[in-house]
């Protein structure tokens, strides 16, 4: 045990594999892609994505609440409610002033902005919704969760591109270690399954173009990978000061033992080719956790399935571990949920520690020869582990690494 350990007591997930932790984990363990053609993207060069199936915010949250929410916020609320229930917390069981919310988003509400931009360009400015701003500004994702849970501690949204969900968890850990909160509801949420992100990422050359077979498109670390697949989802973890969790007799699912962050300071979209910043964040996270590289038995990789990112991440892992432990990349199954990805993948890392299994990387058929990693594919692999790492990286050279340890 370490005085810097933070308890993970609750998990909540909304992903393209399904709504809820059980559905998501089963889908990830199957190791098959959830990418399908998306009617909202009809006519675009890339018209497929990994979308959360049958997500009806009206049904899950009630029309009175859901009508004002962006899809990103609605998914965050559903995941947060599941996580809080899983932790056995809620009104009457906590001091609301000592409960914080920290959520990560990348672009927030691109879907709603499209609707409002169309009104402006069509000369219908007086038809703009008065809710356009409160639906769309990034801080409202955390704000809505705070209001829904009726908690009054620090309430923050962080944005470090596709590292946002992991950065949120690291920030939440820091609040707990500073004794600013007893509990922090933390994670990330995002939906890229709309026309502006699809068009922009296509123009950047970041998306897979396997429109003839969407389910085979996302191929992390594969020699034939050609880009990521748009995704969406939310991941929320309940984090507690260890003393607080013990005092209330909580089930501790794992420990968030370390956090490291860095900036490549190299390029506005491309990672440092040698993964310099990622390696530095990983080293800081291990030091924060008081662990040596040999203590880590599994890495949940950022694994976007872009040529540059996968090679840079592999380089970073080899620098720190020399012989890296078994690696998985769940974006092969779930697509890329941007600001939500780091939190979703951290939750999957908790589940790997609990079940002592590494999920397979979907669509990995032939490992890129320049990626000297042990990437799990085809089927889940049992692995004895007490510590694991979850990586998240983003535009602007943002790097966030989490170290998680199993609970006894």
Short mmCIF file of C-alpha atoms in Angstrom, two decimals:
data_model
loop_
_atom_site.label_atom_id
_atom_site.label_comp_id
_atom_site.label_asym_id
_atom_site.label_seq_id
_atom_site.Cartn_x
_atom_site.Cartn_y
_atom_site.Cartn_z
CA UNK A 1 0.00 0.00 0.00
CA UNK A 2 1.03 3.59 -0.62
CA UNK A 3 -0.05 6.83 1.01
CA UNK A 4 -0.63 8.11 -2.55
CA UNK A 5 -3.10 5.39 -3.52
CA UNK A 6 -6.60 6.53 -4.46
CA UNK A 7 -9.44 4.00 -4.33
CA UNK A 8 -11.55 3.23 -7.41
CA UNK A 9 -14.95 2.26 -6.00
CA UNK A 10 -17.32 2.63 -8.96
CA UNK A 11 -17.39 2.25 -12.74
CA UNK A 12 -19.86 3.46 -15.36
CA UNK A 13 -19.62 2.97 -19.13
CA UNK A 14 -21.54 3.91 -22.25
CA UNK A 15 -19.80 2.65 -25.38
CA UNK A 16 -20.47 1.26 -28.86
CA UNK A 17 -20.34 -2.22 -27.30
CA UNK A 18 -23.38 -1.34 -25.20
CA UNK A 19 -24.69 0.73 -22.31
CA UNK A 20 -23.27 -0.36 -18.97
CA UNK A 21 -20.07 -1.89 -17.68
CA UNK A 22 -21.14 -5.51 -18.26
CA UNK A 23 -22.17 -4.96 -21.89
CA UNK A 24 -19.02 -3.01 -22.68
CA UNK A 25 -16.67 -5.53 -21.08
CA UNK A 26 -18.31 -8.46 -22.83
CA UNK A 27 -18.00 -6.63 -26.13
CA UNK A 28 -14.35 -5.77 -25.57
CA UNK A 29 -13.53 -9.36 -24.65
CA UNK A 30 -15.15 -10.57 -27.88
CA UNK A 31 -12.52 -8.64 -29.76
CA UNK A 32 -14.73 -7.67 -32.68
CA UNK A 33 -15.38 -4.22 -34.09
CA UNK A 34 -18.61 -2.30 -33.55
CA UNK A 35 -18.18 -0.07 -36.60
CA UNK A 36 -21.21 0.31 -38.87
CA UNK A 37 -22.45 2.70 -41.51
CA UNK A 38 -24.05 5.77 -39.98
CA UNK A 39 -27.04 7.48 -41.66
CA UNK A 40 -25.95 10.82 -40.16
CA UNK A 41 -22.78 10.62 -42.27
CA UNK A 42 -24.46 9.76 -45.59
CA UNK A 43 -22.76 11.37 -48.57
CA UNK A 44 -19.43 11.98 -46.82
CA UNK A 45 -16.18 10.31 -47.92
CA UNK A 46 -16.21 8.38 -44.62
CA UNK A 47 -19.74 7.33 -43.74
CA UNK A 48 -19.19 4.82 -40.94
CA UNK A 49 -18.42 5.01 -37.24
CA UNK A 50 -18.71 3.25 -33.90
CA UNK A 51 -21.94 4.62 -32.45
CA UNK A 52 -23.56 3.67 -29.14
CA UNK A 53 -26.47 1.42 -30.15
CA UNK A 54 -30.01 2.27 -29.10
CA UNK A 55 -28.99 5.16 -26.86
CA UNK A 56 -32.29 6.89 -26.09
CA UNK A 57 -31.64 9.77 -23.70
CA UNK A 58 -35.37 10.39 -23.25
CA UNK A 59 -35.87 6.84 -22.07
CA UNK A 60 -32.81 6.73 -19.83
CA UNK A 61 -32.98 10.22 -18.32
CA UNK A 62 -36.53 11.36 -18.88
CA UNK A 63 -37.68 13.90 -21.45
CA UNK A 64 -37.72 16.76 -18.95
CA UNK A 65 -33.96 16.45 -18.46
CA UNK A 66 -32.77 15.08 -21.79
CA UNK A 67 -34.33 17.81 -23.96
CA UNK A 68 -31.70 20.31 -22.88
CA UNK A 69 -28.70 17.98 -23.07
CA UNK A 70 -26.19 17.43 -25.81
CA UNK A 71 -25.54 13.75 -26.57
CA UNK A 72 -22.09 14.05 -24.97
CA UNK A 73 -23.60 15.26 -21.68
CA UNK A 74 -26.41 12.70 -21.76
CA UNK A 75 -23.94 9.84 -22.07
CA UNK A 76 -21.87 11.30 -19.23
CA UNK A 77 -24.93 11.42 -16.97
CA UNK A 78 -25.85 7.81 -17.68
CA UNK A 79 -22.28 6.64 -17.02
CA UNK A 80 -22.01 8.77 -13.86
CA UNK A 81 -25.24 7.38 -12.45
CA UNK A 82 -24.02 3.83 -13.01
CA UNK A 83 -20.64 4.56 -11.43
CA UNK A 84 -22.14 6.21 -8.34
CA UNK A 85 -24.62 3.35 -7.88
CA UNK A 86 -21.78 0.85 -8.31
CA UNK A 87 -19.86 2.64 -5.56
CA UNK A 88 -22.86 2.49 -3.23
CA UNK A 89 -22.95 6.26 -2.94
CA UNK A 90 -25.53 8.97 -3.44
CA UNK A 91 -27.65 11.50 -1.59
CA UNK A 92 -27.39 10.98 2.16
CA UNK A 93 -24.23 8.87 1.94
CA UNK A 94 -21.76 11.68 1.31
CA UNK A 95 -21.07 15.29 2.20
CA UNK A 96 -21.99 17.05 -1.07
CA UNK A 97 -19.51 19.85 -0.43
CA UNK A 98 -16.70 17.25 -0.34
CA UNK A 99 -17.68 15.59 -3.63
CA UNK A 100 -16.13 16.87 -6.83
CA UNK A 101 -16.72 16.25 -10.53
CA UNK A 102 -13.91 16.29 -13.10
CA UNK A 103 -14.75 15.29 -16.66
CA UNK A 104 -12.78 15.47 -19.88
CA UNK A 105 -14.03 16.45 -23.32
CA UNK A 106 -12.28 17.10 -26.60
CA UNK A 107 -14.64 18.97 -28.93
CA UNK A 108 -17.86 18.68 -26.89
CA UNK A 109 -20.95 19.51 -28.95
CA UNK A 110 -20.15 19.42 -32.64
CA UNK A 111 -23.45 17.73 -33.46
CA UNK A 112 -25.60 20.51 -31.98
CA UNK A 113 -23.40 23.24 -33.42
CA UNK A 114 -24.08 21.89 -36.91
CA UNK A 115 -27.80 22.44 -36.43
CA UNK A 116 -27.33 25.99 -35.20
CA UNK A 117 -24.75 26.90 -37.88
CA UNK A 118 -27.28 25.82 -40.51
CA UNK A 119 -29.77 28.35 -39.14
CA UNK A 120 -27.21 31.16 -39.32
CA UNK A 121 -26.11 30.28 -42.85
CA UNK A 122 -29.75 30.00 -43.89
CA UNK A 123 -30.59 33.51 -42.69
CA UNK A 124 -32.65 32.24 -39.76
CA UNK A 125 -30.72 33.72 -36.85
CA UNK A 126 -33.88 34.32 -34.82
CA UNK A 127 -34.47 30.57 -34.80
CA UNK A 128 -31.24 29.86 -32.90
CA UNK A 129 -32.02 27.90 -29.74
CA UNK A 130 -31.50 29.80 -26.49
CA UNK A 131 -30.01 26.52 -25.23
CA UNK A 132 -27.31 26.44 -27.91
CA UNK A 133 -24.61 27.78 -25.61
CA UNK A 134 -25.48 25.96 -22.36
CA UNK A 135 -25.84 22.73 -24.35
CA UNK A 136 -22.53 23.14 -26.06
CA UNK A 137 -19.88 24.82 -23.92
CA UNK A 138 -17.46 22.21 -22.56
CA UNK A 139 -17.88 22.99 -18.86
CA UNK A 140 -21.54 21.98 -18.98
CA UNK A 141 -20.68 18.28 -19.20
CA UNK A 142 -19.29 18.40 -15.66
CA UNK A 143 -21.88 20.99 -14.67
CA UNK A 144 -24.79 18.77 -15.66
CA UNK A 145 -23.33 15.79 -13.80
CA UNK A 146 -22.82 17.93 -10.70
CA UNK A 147 -26.42 19.14 -10.83
CA UNK A 148 -27.75 15.65 -11.43
CA UNK A 149 -25.86 14.24 -8.44
CA UNK A 150 -26.48 17.37 -6.33
CA UNK A 151 -22.81 17.65 -5.34
CA UNK A 152 -21.18 20.98 -4.63
CA UNK A 153 -17.45 20.38 -4.53
CA UNK A 154 -14.95 21.40 -7.24
CA UNK A 155 -16.57 21.02 -10.67
CA UNK A 156 -14.21 21.02 -13.63
CA UNK A 157 -14.04 20.13 -17.29
CA UNK A 158 -10.55 19.52 -18.66
CA UNK A 159 -9.64 19.40 -22.32
CA UNK A 160 -6.39 17.85 -23.53
CA UNK A 161 -7.78 16.54 -26.84
CA UNK A 162 -7.87 12.74 -26.91
CA UNK A 163 -6.06 12.54 -23.57
CA UNK A 164 -8.88 14.41 -21.81
CA UNK A 165 -10.52 11.48 -20.02
CA UNK A 166 -7.21 10.32 -18.55
CA UNK A 167 -6.22 13.89 -17.65
CA UNK A 168 -9.52 14.22 -15.78
CA UNK A 169 -8.76 11.11 -13.74
CA UNK A 170 -5.28 12.37 -12.95
CA UNK A 171 -6.65 15.76 -11.94
CA UNK A 172 -9.25 14.09 -9.73
CA UNK A 173 -6.51 12.09 -8.05
CA UNK A 174 -4.63 15.29 -7.29
CA UNK A 175 -7.74 16.84 -5.69
CA UNK A 176 -8.10 13.81 -3.43
CA UNK A 177 -4.43 13.74 -2.44
CA UNK A 178 -4.66 17.45 -1.63
CA UNK A 179 -7.61 16.64 0.68
CA UNK A 180 -9.82 19.02 -1.30
CA UNK A 181 -12.44 16.25 -1.71
CA UNK A 182 -13.42 12.91 -0.21
CA UNK A 183 -14.92 11.66 -3.48
CA UNK A 184 -14.49 12.72 -7.09
CA UNK A 185 -16.69 11.51 -9.94
CA UNK A 186 -14.27 11.59 -12.85
CA UNK A 187 -13.89 10.49 -16.46
CA UNK A 188 -14.71 11.71 -19.95
CA UNK A 189 -17.37 11.83 -22.65
CA UNK A 190 -17.47 12.60 -26.36
CA UNK A 191 -19.29 11.92 -29.61
CA UNK A 192 -17.43 12.22 -32.89
CA UNK A 193 -20.23 10.59 -34.87
CA UNK A 194 -21.38 13.71 -36.71
CA UNK A 195 -20.62 15.44 -39.96
CA UNK A 196 -18.11 18.13 -38.98
CA UNK A 197 -15.70 15.75 -37.19
CA UNK A 198 -16.11 13.18 -39.96
CA UNK A 199 -15.30 15.70 -42.68
CA UNK A 200 -12.43 17.37 -40.79
CA UNK A 201 -10.65 14.20 -39.72
CA UNK A 202 -11.02 12.81 -43.24
CA UNK A 203 -9.40 15.93 -44.70
CA UNK A 204 -6.53 15.49 -42.24
CA UNK A 205 -6.01 11.93 -43.46
CA UNK A 206 -6.59 10.56 -39.95
CA UNK A 207 -9.55 8.27 -40.69
CA UNK A 208 -9.62 4.77 -42.08
CA UNK A 209 -11.14 4.67 -45.54
CA UNK A 210 -12.29 1.05 -45.48
CA UNK A 211 -15.85 1.98 -46.29
CA UNK A 212 -16.37 -1.34 -48.06
CA UNK A 213 -15.88 -3.16 -44.75
CA UNK A 214 -16.33 -0.86 -41.72
CA UNK A 215 -16.01 -3.68 -39.21
CA UNK A 216 -12.45 -4.33 -40.44
CA UNK A 217 -11.43 -0.67 -40.49
CA UNK A 218 -9.93 0.01 -37.05
CA UNK A 219 -6.67 -1.97 -36.89
CA UNK A 220 -4.41 -0.84 -34.04
CA UNK A 221 -0.77 -1.87 -34.55
CA UNK A 222 -1.63 -3.86 -37.68
CA UNK A 223 0.68 -3.60 -40.68
CA UNK A 224 -2.29 -2.64 -42.87
CA UNK A 225 -3.83 0.02 -40.61
CA UNK A 226 -4.86 3.24 -42.32
CA UNK A 227 -6.41 5.41 -39.63
CA UNK A 228 -8.87 5.48 -36.79
CA UNK A 229 -12.65 5.05 -36.78
CA UNK A 230 -14.90 7.75 -35.34
CA UNK A 231 -16.44 6.72 -32.05
CA UNK A 232 -18.32 7.97 -29.03
CA UNK A 233 -19.00 7.09 -25.45
CA UNK A 234 -18.48 7.96 -21.82
CA UNK A 235 -16.44 6.44 -19.04
CA UNK A 236 -16.83 7.51 -15.41
CA UNK A 237 -14.96 6.26 -12.35
CA UNK A 238 -15.72 7.06 -8.73
CA UNK A 239 -12.47 7.86 -6.96
CA UNK A 240 -12.16 8.19 -3.19
CA UNK A 241 -9.56 9.00 -0.61
CA UNK A 242 -8.49 5.63 0.71
CA UNK A 243 -9.41 6.54 4.28
CA UNK A 244 -12.89 7.60 3.18
CA UNK A 245 -13.52 4.39 1.25
CA UNK A 246 -12.33 2.25 4.16
CA UNK A 247 -14.35 4.18 6.74
CA UNK A 248 -17.59 3.44 4.92
CA UNK A 249 -16.65 -0.19 4.24
CA UNK A 250 -16.64 0.27 0.48
CA UNK A 251 -15.70 -2.42 -1.99
CA UNK A 252 -12.47 -1.20 -3.59
CA UNK A 253 -12.23 -2.28 -7.21
CA UNK A 254 -8.65 -1.12 -7.71
CA UNK A 255 -6.29 1.72 -6.88
CA UNK A 256 -5.32 4.67 -9.06
CA UNK A 257 -1.71 4.59 -7.95
CA UNK A 258 0.07 6.96 -10.32
CA UNK A 259 -0.38 9.69 -12.88
CA UNK A 260 2.03 11.28 -15.31
CA UNK A 261 1.49 14.08 -17.82
CA UNK A 262 3.72 15.75 -20.39
CA UNK A 263 3.76 17.71 -23.63
CA UNK A 264 5.75 16.70 -26.71
CA UNK A 265 6.32 20.36 -27.66
CA UNK A 266 6.90 19.00 -31.15
CA UNK A 267 3.93 19.36 -33.55
CA UNK A 268 0.32 20.49 -33.37
CA UNK A 269 -1.13 17.14 -34.50
CA UNK A 270 1.65 14.58 -34.95
CA UNK A 271 3.32 12.85 -32.00
CA UNK A 272 7.04 12.99 -31.49
CA UNK A 273 8.27 10.20 -33.79
CA UNK A 274 10.26 8.55 -31.00
CA UNK A 275 7.44 8.93 -28.47
CA UNK A 276 9.63 11.16 -26.31
CA UNK A 277 6.82 12.92 -24.44
CA UNK A 278 4.83 9.72 -23.99
CA UNK A 279 7.87 7.98 -22.51
CA UNK A 280 8.41 10.90 -20.13
CA UNK A 281 4.78 10.79 -18.94
CA UNK A 282 5.03 7.04 -18.42
CA UNK A 283 8.21 7.39 -16.39
CA UNK A 284 6.59 10.09 -14.22
CA UNK A 285 3.49 7.93 -13.67
CA UNK A 286 5.57 4.93 -12.57
CA UNK A 287 7.60 7.09 -10.21
CA UNK A 288 4.40 8.58 -8.80
CA UNK A 289 3.13 5.05 -8.14
CA UNK A 290 6.42 3.96 -6.57
CA UNK A 291 6.75 1.16 -9.12
CA UNK A 292 9.48 -0.12 -11.39
CA UNK A 293 8.81 -0.99 -15.04
CA UNK A 294 9.05 -4.68 -14.19
CA UNK A 295 6.12 -4.35 -11.77
CA UNK A 296 3.71 -3.62 -14.66
CA UNK A 297 2.15 -6.68 -16.30
CA UNK A 298 -0.17 -5.06 -18.84
CA UNK A 299 -0.54 -1.91 -20.94
CA UNK A 300 -3.87 -0.66 -22.26
CA UNK A 301 -2.51 1.34 -25.18
CA UNK A 302 -3.80 4.52 -26.75
CA UNK A 303 -3.60 2.53 -30.00
CA UNK A 304 -5.43 4.76 -32.48
CA UNK A 305 -4.59 2.68 -35.59
CA UNK A 306 -2.87 5.59 -37.30
CA UNK A 307 0.59 4.85 -38.67
CA UNK A 308 2.43 7.60 -36.78
CA UNK A 309 0.69 7.28 -33.41
CA UNK A 310 1.04 3.53 -33.09
CA UNK A 311 4.74 3.61 -33.95
CA UNK A 312 5.43 6.49 -31.58
CA UNK A 313 3.61 4.73 -28.74
CA UNK A 314 5.48 1.49 -29.39
CA UNK A 315 8.76 3.41 -29.27
CA UNK A 316 7.79 5.00 -25.94
CA UNK A 317 6.89 1.63 -24.43
CA UNK A 318 10.16 0.08 -25.55
CA UNK A 319 12.15 2.99 -24.09
CA UNK A 320 10.60 2.59 -20.65
CA UNK A 321 10.02 -1.16 -20.45
CA UNK A 322 12.68 -2.48 -22.83
CA UNK A 323 10.59 -5.67 -23.07
CA UNK A 324 7.03 -4.31 -22.72
CA UNK A 325 4.34 -6.47 -21.09
CA UNK A 326 1.24 -7.68 -23.01
CA UNK A 327 -0.54 -4.81 -24.75
CA UNK A 328 -4.10 -4.31 -25.92
CA UNK A 329 -5.86 -1.49 -27.80
CA UNK A 330 -9.63 -1.42 -27.33
CA UNK A 331 -10.14 1.18 -30.07
CA UNK A 332 -10.13 -1.75 -32.47
CA UNK A 333 -13.49 -2.73 -30.98
CA UNK A 334 -14.88 0.62 -29.81
CA UNK A 335 -13.46 3.18 -32.23
CA UNK A 336 -12.01 6.45 -31.00
CA UNK A 337 -14.15 8.33 -28.49
CA UNK A 338 -11.66 11.23 -28.26
CA UNK A 339 -12.24 12.99 -24.93
CA UNK A 340 -14.01 9.92 -23.56
CA UNK A 341 -11.42 7.37 -24.68
CA UNK A 342 -8.91 7.74 -21.86
CA UNK A 343 -11.56 7.18 -19.19
CA UNK A 344 -13.20 4.28 -21.04
CA UNK A 345 -9.82 2.61 -21.39
CA UNK A 346 -8.93 3.25 -17.74
CA UNK A 347 -12.17 1.50 -16.76
CA UNK A 348 -11.25 -1.42 -19.02
CA UNK A 349 -7.86 -1.56 -17.29
CA UNK A 350 -9.62 -1.84 -13.92
CA UNK A 351 -11.65 -4.73 -15.32
CA UNK A 352 -8.50 -6.40 -16.65
CA UNK A 353 -6.98 -6.24 -13.17
CA UNK A 354 -10.15 -7.67 -11.62
CA UNK A 355 -10.50 -10.54 -14.08
CA UNK A 356 -6.75 -11.07 -14.61
CA UNK A 357 -7.21 -11.02 -18.36
CA UNK A 358 -6.00 -8.89 -21.26
CA UNK A 359 -8.66 -8.31 -23.96
CA UNK A 360 -7.77 -8.98 -27.59
CA UNK A 361 -7.07 -6.16 -30.04
CA UNK A 362 -9.74 -6.34 -32.73
CA UNK A 363 -8.62 -6.59 -36.37
CA UNK A 364 -4.96 -7.28 -35.59
CA UNK A 365 -4.00 -9.81 -38.24
CA UNK A 366 -0.36 -8.97 -38.98
CA UNK A 367 1.70 -6.92 -36.56
CA UNK A 368 3.58 -4.00 -38.09
CA UNK A 369 7.21 -5.21 -38.12
CA UNK A 370 8.32 -1.81 -36.80
CA UNK A 371 6.18 -2.32 -33.69
CA UNK A 372 8.10 -4.61 -31.40
CA UNK A 373 5.35 -5.26 -28.90
CA UNK A 374 3.47 -8.28 -27.56
CA UNK A 375 0.01 -7.18 -28.73
CA UNK A 376 -2.78 -9.53 -27.67
CA UNK A 377 -5.11 -10.56 -30.51
CA UNK A 378 -7.68 -13.19 -31.50
CA UNK A 379 -8.74 -14.10 -27.94
CA UNK A 380 -8.46 -12.82 -24.35
CA UNK A 381 -5.22 -13.79 -22.64
CA UNK A 382 -5.06 -14.69 -18.94
CA UNK A 383 -2.24 -12.73 -17.29
CA UNK A 384 -1.26 -12.61 -13.63
CA UNK A 385 -1.04 -8.92 -12.81
CA UNK A 386 -1.01 -6.56 -9.87
CA UNK A 387 -0.30 -3.36 -11.81
CA UNK A 388 -1.24 -2.09 -15.26
CA UNK A 389 -0.87 1.10 -17.28
CA UNK A 390 -3.42 3.01 -19.36
CA UNK A 391 -2.10 5.47 -21.97
CA UNK A 392 -3.87 8.43 -23.57
CA UNK A 393 -2.40 10.95 -26.00
CA UNK A 394 -3.78 13.85 -28.01
CA UNK A 395 -3.27 16.74 -30.41
CA UNK A 396 -0.94 19.43 -29.16
CA UNK A 397 1.45 16.75 -27.92
CA UNK A 398 -0.70 16.01 -24.86
CA UNK A 399 0.25 12.86 -22.95
CA UNK A 400 -1.49 11.37 -19.91
CA UNK A 401 -0.59 8.03 -18.33
CA UNK A 402 -2.39 6.29 -15.48
CA UNK A 403 -1.02 3.48 -13.32
CA UNK A 404 -3.62 1.22 -11.72
CA UNK A 405 -3.09 -1.50 -9.13
CA UNK A 406 -5.30 -4.39 -8.21
CA UNK A 407 -7.12 -4.42 -4.88
CA UNK A 408 -6.23 -7.26 -2.47
#
